[in-house]
């Protein structure tokens, strides 16, 4: 190894001449003792490394502190290690498996004769605090395969042995030690356990199959959350508390929106009358928006021959997410997992010319996807879903304008629903997986990804690029939104399909009288009814805007003698397609108002002697209180205006 100095380039352009083997910590100490104290890991030529990692070549070095964006992932990973050490100290004989950092926290899966309960969490947390207080140094070692197998066999850690056996022969195996405890891990980690801090909390215990396979042993998983500061932790726990209040499953049941039934089947929601109102209003919004944008509506069947999905590539790329085939008249049929192939067949049903393009086909199509039972979750993960689907067939020259128009449709919907924070994630292909995970058309990938990128840039849209997450047939945009309480949801998608049109033989006659293949844009701005309504329930806490809410108002007569007048009002409001109920129960008016508010009815109309004489109503809104008396005809006019403009007034 050369003794010649190496050049270390810092983010500000400073170049340091150092001896080979210098570490990030050495350089941090040279810059300032304060930086050395705050440093947690380094970024070396774009890769995260421990502060103690020796550097032997000219490199770009960035020393990261706890306030950096990447810090949370490192803290959470270290926290998982500390938790595993605590568990094995407290519960000898427990076997360790894997423990990664995840969004908002971490988990570790354990194999134990007596599965942990939530009562054990406080005890484990206390032991973790002790380990952190000791400031145990985390030491990285590289072991050869035989040494690693020998060690984990001797200490009876069969899951680690299995993992090592699955690695390739030339895989570098790294071990991280702190105190007498060690784990097989890629790292990186912070210098000591003290760097983890105590802004963490163990959240729950759950079951999890080894490697996610239902045929394997059931393990015990402990989830935790970890943050940089106590303030961040408290904010997150408050958000979870609010999210629990807004749980779409609870609110959906209370508002009689949807139900599940064991005899119908897991993951197959039943939409009740109130929930069906939400569906109808969303479909009306979609139809109105899409009609104005030049879409044509179509309908497709729920089952299809397997040969169609062979042609589309779904059977080769997507079969695990499809329900098993049905034999009908000697042919294999499948429940429809996607609407795409059917729309392609509609396009192909007629000869097309450049004058017709772009052709925009839209449908709220019902699709069926096999989700493992452990992954089902309320409306957010289901097996039957109604998708706000459309496919746009256009020429290459029309593509950017069409793609941008779709993105702007998303923004239009966000404004209607009061979604203030969003991010569009441009998912790109991995060139190393062409022909395996992605259609093997390298030039088309480069071309279409650049077209999408330019469309987003031209529209000045907020987006980030995510390599390796494209669909198998083209780049896509996944739309992330944040609810009113700051929880992130993947809401919808906008995809480019450059491979399928050729596979289906889709063509149009161009100006030169030659057949050309169109590009296809697959978009679903409102996602599925199920996921979108689940999001809206949390976003509004069930307090939907007037145009969307199942029951828009309740009429409350102050005594029985005004029931007839209240019924006349009911009929007039219903004649204007307003969704109204009347409460003629022999209860006090205050109790009736409370019930209406509990049921999340936005408007109460109080009627008595004065209102009957003046042909008026006294208006009370759930969030803004008494609005005073108003002539019935004026009230109807105002309310119809509020509904038609899809106002967000009084939605929370």
CSV table of C-alpha atoms in Angstrom, one decimal, residues 106-110 115-122 201-208 219-225:
chain,number,residue,atom,x,y,z
A,106,UNK,CA,-37.4,0.3,13.7
A,107,UNK,CA,-38.3,-3.2,14.5
A,108,UNK,CA,-36.5,-6.5,15.4
A,109,UNK,CA,-37.8,-10.0,15.0
A,110,UNK,CA,-37.1,-12.5,17.7
A,115,UNK,CA,-43.6,-14.5,22.9
A,116,UNK,CA,-43.2,-11.1,24.4
A,117,UNK,CA,-46.2,-9.1,25.5
A,118,UNK,CA,-46.8,-5.3,25.8
A,119,UNK,CA,-46.1,-5.7,29.5
A,120,UNK,CA,-42.4,-6.5,28.6
A,121,UNK,CA,-41.8,-3.3,26.7
A,122,UNK,CA,-41.2,-1.1,29.8
A,201,UNK,CA,-40.2,4.5,22.6
A,202,UNK,CA,-41.2,0.9,22.1
A,203,UNK,CA,-44.6,0.8,20.6
A,204,UNK,CA,-46.1,-2.6,20.2
A,205,UNK,CA,-45.6,-6.4,19.9
A,206,UNK,CA,-46.8,-8.2,16.8
A,207,UNK,CA,-46.4,-11.6,15.0
A,208,UNK,CA,-44.3,-11.8,11.8
A,219,UNK,CA,-41.6,-14.8,15.2
A,220,UNK,CA,-42.3,-12.0,17.7
A,221,UNK,CA,-41.7,-8.5,16.3
A,222,UNK,CA,-41.1,-5.5,18.6
A,223,UNK,CA,-41.7,-2.1,16.9
A,224,UNK,CA,-40.2,1.1,18.2
A,225,UNK,CA,-40.0,4.7,17.1
